[in-house]
Amino acid sequence: SILSEALPTGTVSNMPWRKAGVTHPNNEIYIDIVEEIDAILSSTGGIISSDVSGSIQAQSNLSGVPDLLLTFNDASLIDDCSFHPCVRYTRFDRDRVVSFVPPDGPFELMRYRVSRNGGDQQQSNNLAVGNMPLQVIPRVSYGKFGGERGGNVGGRISLSVTARSISSLIYSSSRKGPLLIEDVTVVIPFPKFVRTVNLNVTTGQVIYDEAGKIAKWNIGQLDEKKRPQLNGTMVLEEDEEMIGSSSTPVSGEEQPPLLVNWKILLSSVSGLNVSGLSVTGEHYKPYKGVRNITKSGAFQIRCT
């Protein structure tokens, strides 16, 4: 056989994911519970579909061969779990706790889907998230601008972005202050019949890629007080005409959906929290950091 039965050199015999003789001057373990929202929203802010998937991302800087036990406040909140090879699956299946000897460095401990066993209205509507923490309202129109004589066939676009404190998110007890959404960006793909665009924003910076016909609006941080606006005009290809007096181009190609990226620290959709993280097998007491993060997955806004 061309497959070797031997483990890579320098690994613990029954744990090929962990090197032997690992040492760190400071012993630390960091756990992030990350939940991603996939959603399609209408141009008026209505939720067409939504789904939530979660993962537990770890950064382990622990010496020796530590044995960890991770427990949750309510493991019934999660379903369809998959694990890193270091996790003892039979223990999780029996006790709903995560027992493992971690690899050294960053790794994904597990993935899961948020359970929909509850009977609230948002779940009966087959929506994993009933109210989003962020709203984007686009307005796109095409027509002849500048008068009937000598007017140009073109388009106009405007976007408004707002943060909403009333949402389906559950916030950590350690969170203080008003809602803050971080790393907010809006990606705006334009149809092929658009030749060029001229865009202006009240917050952040917008960059247009002429070749790819894509604009990226970097907003940065967003709170309830900010109301970022984007306004712009579009020049269409010369052979593009309008169907009568409607605002639909002859090509029939629609405005593609917007893609929105964002994240909110110390929040979750499921309410899943770590209730305990114990380390045995070594004599030191490591620093342990745990936090929840909710972020966008495939988060789309339809323009029509």
Coordinates of C-alpha atoms in Angstrom, one line a residue:
S1 CA 0.0 0.0 0.0
I2 CA 1.2 3.5 -0.8
L3 CA -0.6 4.8 2.3
S4 CA 1.6 4.9 5.4
E5 CA 0.3 3.4 8.6
A6 CA 2.8 5.6 10.6
L7 CA 1.8 8.8 12.2
P8 CA 3.6 12.0 11.3
T9 CA 6.8 12.5 13.3
G10 CA 6.4 14.6 16.5
T11 CA 2.8 13.8 17.1
V12 CA 1.1 12.3 20.2
S13 CA 0.7 8.6 19.4
N14 CA -3.2 8.5 19.5
M15 CA -3.7 12.1 18.6
P16 CA -2.3 12.9 15.1
W17 CA -3.8 16.4 15.3
R18 CA -1.5 17.4 18.2
K19 CA 2.2 17.7 18.2
A20 CA 4.2 16.3 21.1
G21 CA 6.1 18.6 23.5
V22 CA 4.0 21.7 23.0
T23 CA 5.0 24.6 25.3
H24 CA 3.7 28.1 25.7
P25 CA 4.9 30.9 28.0
N26 CA 1.3 31.9 28.6
N27 CA -1.4 29.3 28.6
E28 CA -4.6 30.6 27.0
I29 CA -7.7 29.2 25.3
Y30 CA -10.1 31.4 23.3
I31 CA -13.6 30.2 22.2
D32 CA -15.8 32.1 19.7
I33 CA -19.4 31.0 19.1
V34 CA -20.1 32.4 15.6
E35 CA -23.6 32.3 14.2
E36 CA -24.1 33.3 10.5
I37 CA -27.4 34.5 9.1
D38 CA -28.2 33.6 5.5
A39 CA -31.1 35.7 4.3
I40 CA -33.0 37.1 1.3
L41 CA -34.8 40.4 2.0
S42 CA -37.2 42.3 -0.3
S43 CA -36.6 45.8 -1.5
T44 CA -39.0 47.0 1.2
G45 CA -37.2 45.2 4.0
G46 CA -39.4 42.2 4.3
I47 CA -37.8 38.8 5.0
I48 CA -38.3 36.3 2.2
S49 CA -36.1 33.6 3.7
S50 CA -33.6 33.2 6.5
D51 CA -31.5 30.4 8.0
V52 CA -28.8 30.3 10.7
S53 CA -25.7 28.1 10.9
G54 CA -23.2 28.2 13.7
S55 CA -19.6 27.2 14.4
I56 CA -17.3 27.2 17.4
Q57 CA -13.9 28.7 16.5
A58 CA -11.0 28.0 18.9
Q59 CA -7.5 29.4 19.4
S60 CA -5.6 27.1 21.7
N61 CA -2.2 28.1 23.2
L62 CA -1.9 25.4 25.8
S63 CA 1.2 23.5 26.9
G64 CA 1.5 19.7 27.2
V65 CA -1.6 17.5 26.5
P66 CA -4.5 19.3 28.1
D67 CA -8.0 17.6 28.3
L68 CA -10.8 20.1 27.9
L69 CA -14.5 19.8 28.7
L70 CA -16.9 22.4 27.2
T71 CA -20.5 22.6 28.4
F72 CA -23.4 24.7 27.2
N73 CA -26.3 26.5 28.9
D74 CA -28.8 24.6 26.7
A75 CA -27.4 22.1 24.2
S76 CA -31.0 21.5 22.8
L77 CA -30.7 24.8 21.0
I78 CA -28.4 23.2 18.4
D79 CA -28.8 20.4 15.9
D80 CA -27.0 18.7 13.0
C81 CA -23.6 18.9 14.6
S82 CA -20.3 18.0 13.0
F83 CA -17.0 18.0 14.9
H84 CA -13.2 18.3 14.6
P85 CA -11.6 14.8 14.9
C86 CA -10.3 15.7 18.4
V87 CA -13.9 15.7 19.8
R88 CA -15.1 12.5 21.5
Y89 CA -18.4 12.1 19.7
T90 CA -19.8 9.3 21.9
R91 CA -19.5 11.6 24.9
F92 CA -21.3 14.4 23.1
D93 CA -24.0 11.9 22.0
R94 CA -24.5 10.7 25.5
D95 CA -24.1 13.8 27.6
R96 CA -24.3 16.7 25.2
V97 CA -20.9 18.1 26.3
V98 CA -17.8 18.6 24.1
S99 CA -14.8 16.6 25.4
F100 CA -11.5 17.0 23.5
V101 CA -7.8 17.3 23.5
P102 CA -7.3 20.4 21.2
P103 CA -4.8 20.9 18.4
D104 CA -2.3 23.7 18.9
G105 CA -3.2 27.0 17.4
P106 CA -6.5 28.0 15.6
F107 CA -9.0 25.4 14.6
E108 CA -12.8 24.9 14.1
L109 CA -14.1 22.8 17.0
M110 CA -17.6 22.1 15.6
R111 CA -20.4 23.3 13.3
Y112 CA -24.1 23.2 14.0
R113 CA -27.5 24.4 12.8
V114 CA -29.8 26.4 15.1
S115 CA -32.6 24.1 16.2
R116 CA -36.2 25.1 15.3
N117 CA -38.0 23.1 17.9
G118 CA -39.7 26.2 19.3
G119 CA -43.2 27.2 18.4
D120 CA -42.9 31.0 18.1
Q121 CA -44.2 32.8 15.1
Q122 CA -41.0 33.4 13.3
Q123 CA -40.3 29.6 13.2
S124 CA -43.9 28.7 12.2
N125 CA -43.3 31.0 9.2
N126 CA -40.1 28.9 8.4
L127 CA -37.9 31.9 9.2
A128 CA -34.9 31.3 11.5
V129 CA -34.7 35.0 12.2
G130 CA -37.9 37.1 12.4
N131 CA -36.4 40.6 12.8
M132 CA -33.0 41.6 11.3
P133 CA -30.7 44.0 13.2
L134 CA -30.0 45.9 10.0
Q135 CA -32.2 47.2 7.2
V136 CA -31.1 48.2 3.6
I137 CA -33.7 49.9 1.4
P138 CA -32.7 50.2 -2.3
R139 CA -34.4 52.2 -5.0
V140 CA -33.4 51.7 -8.6
S141 CA -35.0 53.2 -11.7
Y142 CA -34.2 53.5 -15.4
G143 CA -35.5 56.0 -17.9
K144 CA -34.8 59.1 -20.0
F145 CA -33.4 61.9 -17.9
G146 CA -32.6 65.5 -18.9
G147 CA -35.8 66.1 -20.9
E148 CA -37.4 64.5 -24.0
R149 CA -35.1 66.3 -26.5
G150 CA -31.5 65.4 -26.1
G151 CA -32.2 63.4 -23.0
N152 CA -30.0 60.5 -22.1
V153 CA -31.2 57.0 -21.3
G154 CA -29.8 56.2 -17.9
G155 CA -30.6 55.0 -14.4
R156 CA -30.7 56.2 -10.8
I157 CA -29.9 54.4 -7.6
S158 CA -30.3 55.2 -3.9
L159 CA -29.7 53.1 -0.8
S160 CA -30.4 53.8 2.8
V161 CA -28.9 51.7 5.6
T162 CA -30.2 51.7 9.2
A163 CA -29.5 49.7 12.4
R164 CA -32.4 48.4 14.4
S165 CA -32.1 47.7 18.1
I166 CA -35.4 45.7 18.1
S167 CA -34.4 42.4 16.4
S168 CA -34.3 38.6 17.0
L169 CA -30.8 38.7 18.4
I170 CA -30.0 37.7 22.0
Y171 CA -27.3 39.9 23.6
S172 CA -24.7 38.7 26.1
S173 CA -25.1 40.1 29.6
S174 CA -21.6 41.6 29.4
R175 CA -22.7 43.8 26.5
K176 CA -22.9 47.5 27.5
G177 CA -24.1 50.6 25.6
P178 CA -26.2 50.9 22.4
L179 CA -26.3 48.5 19.5
L180 CA -23.1 48.7 17.4
I181 CA -22.8 46.8 14.0
E182 CA -19.2 46.5 12.8
D183 CA -17.5 45.9 9.4
V184 CA -20.6 46.9 7.4
T185 CA -20.1 46.8 3.7
V186 CA -22.6 46.8 0.8
V187 CA -21.6 45.2 -2.5
I188 CA -23.7 46.5 -5.5
P189 CA -23.4 44.5 -8.7
F190 CA -24.7 46.3 -11.8
P191 CA -26.3 44.8 -14.9
K192 CA -24.2 44.3 -18.0
F193 CA -26.1 47.1 -19.9
V194 CA -24.7 49.7 -17.4
R195 CA -21.6 51.4 -18.9
T196 CA -20.5 53.4 -15.9
V197 CA -21.9 54.9 -12.6
N198 CA -21.4 58.0 -10.5
L199 CA -21.9 57.4 -6.8
N200 CA -21.9 59.6 -3.7
V201 CA -22.2 58.5 -0.1
T202 CA -22.8 60.4 3.2
T203 CA -20.8 57.9 5.3
G204 CA -17.7 55.8 4.5
Q205 CA -16.2 55.2 1.1
V206 CA -17.5 53.7 -2.2
I207 CA -15.3 52.3 -4.9
Y208 CA -16.6 51.2 -8.3
D209 CA -14.9 48.5 -10.4
E210 CA -15.5 49.5 -14.0
A211 CA -14.4 46.1 -15.4
G212 CA -16.4 44.0 -13.0
K213 CA -19.3 46.5 -12.9
I214 CA -19.4 46.2 -9.1
A215 CA -19.4 48.9 -6.5
K216 CA -18.3 48.3 -2.9
W217 CA -19.5 50.6 -0.2
N218 CA -17.5 50.4 3.0
I219 CA -19.5 51.9 5.8
G220 CA -17.6 50.6 8.8
Q221 CA -19.3 50.9 12.1
L222 CA -23.1 51.6 12.3
D223 CA -25.3 52.5 15.2
E224 CA -28.9 53.7 15.4
K225 CA -27.9 57.4 15.2
K226 CA -26.2 56.9 11.8
R227 CA -28.3 56.8 8.7
P228 CA -25.9 56.3 5.8
Q229 CA -27.2 57.2 2.3
L230 CA -25.9 56.3 -1.2
N231 CA -27.1 58.2 -4.3
G232 CA -26.0 57.8 -7.8
T233 CA -26.6 57.9 -11.5
M234 CA -25.9 55.3 -14.2
V235 CA -25.0 55.7 -17.9
L236 CA -26.2 52.8 -20.0
E237 CA -24.6 51.3 -23.1
E238 CA -25.5 53.2 -26.3
D239 CA -27.6 50.4 -27.8
E240 CA -29.8 50.1 -24.7
E241 CA -33.3 51.5 -25.1
M242 CA -36.4 51.6 -22.9
I243 CA -39.6 49.7 -23.5
G244 CA -42.1 52.5 -24.2
S245 CA -42.4 54.7 -21.1
S246 CA -41.6 51.9 -18.6
S247 CA -38.4 51.8 -16.6
T248 CA -37.4 48.3 -17.8
P249 CA -34.5 48.1 -20.3
V250 CA -35.0 46.3 -23.6
S251 CA -32.5 43.6 -22.5
G252 CA -34.9 42.6 -19.7
E253 CA -31.9 42.0 -17.3
E254 CA -32.9 42.9 -13.8
Q255 CA -30.8 44.7 -11.2
P256 CA -28.9 41.9 -9.3
P257 CA -29.4 41.7 -5.5
L258 CA -27.1 43.6 -3.2
L259 CA -24.8 41.6 -0.9
V260 CA -24.4 43.0 2.7
N261 CA -21.7 42.0 5.2
W262 CA -21.8 42.9 8.9
K263 CA -21.1 41.5 12.4
I264 CA -22.3 42.2 15.9
L265 CA -20.1 41.2 18.9
L266 CA -21.6 39.7 22.1
S267 CA -24.8 38.6 20.4
S268 CA -26.4 35.4 19.1
V269 CA -29.5 34.1 17.4
S270 CA -29.9 30.9 19.3
G271 CA -29.0 32.1 22.8
L272 CA -26.3 29.4 23.0
N273 CA -23.7 30.2 25.6
V274 CA -20.8 28.4 27.2
S275 CA -21.6 27.5 30.8
G276 CA -18.3 25.9 31.6
L277 CA -14.8 25.2 30.2
S278 CA -12.6 23.0 32.3
V279 CA -9.0 21.9 31.7
T280 CA -7.6 18.7 33.2
G281 CA -4.4 16.7 32.7
E282 CA -2.1 19.7 33.3
H283 CA -1.2 21.6 36.5
Y284 CA -1.5 25.2 35.2
K285 CA -4.6 27.3 35.2
P286 CA -5.0 28.9 31.7
Y287 CA -6.7 32.1 30.8
K288 CA -10.0 31.4 29.1
G289 CA -11.8 33.8 26.8
V290 CA -15.3 33.1 25.5
R291 CA -17.5 35.4 23.3
N292 CA -20.5 35.2 21.0
I293 CA -20.5 36.8 17.5
T294 CA -23.4 37.1 15.0
K295 CA -22.5 37.9 11.4
S296 CA -23.9 37.9 7.9
G297 CA -23.6 34.8 5.8
A298 CA -25.1 35.1 2.3
F299 CA -27.2 38.2 3.1
Q300 CA -29.0 39.4 0.0
I301 CA -31.2 42.4 -0.6
R302 CA -33.4 42.3 -3.7
C303 CA -33.7 45.5 -5.7
T304 CA -37.0 44.7 -7.5

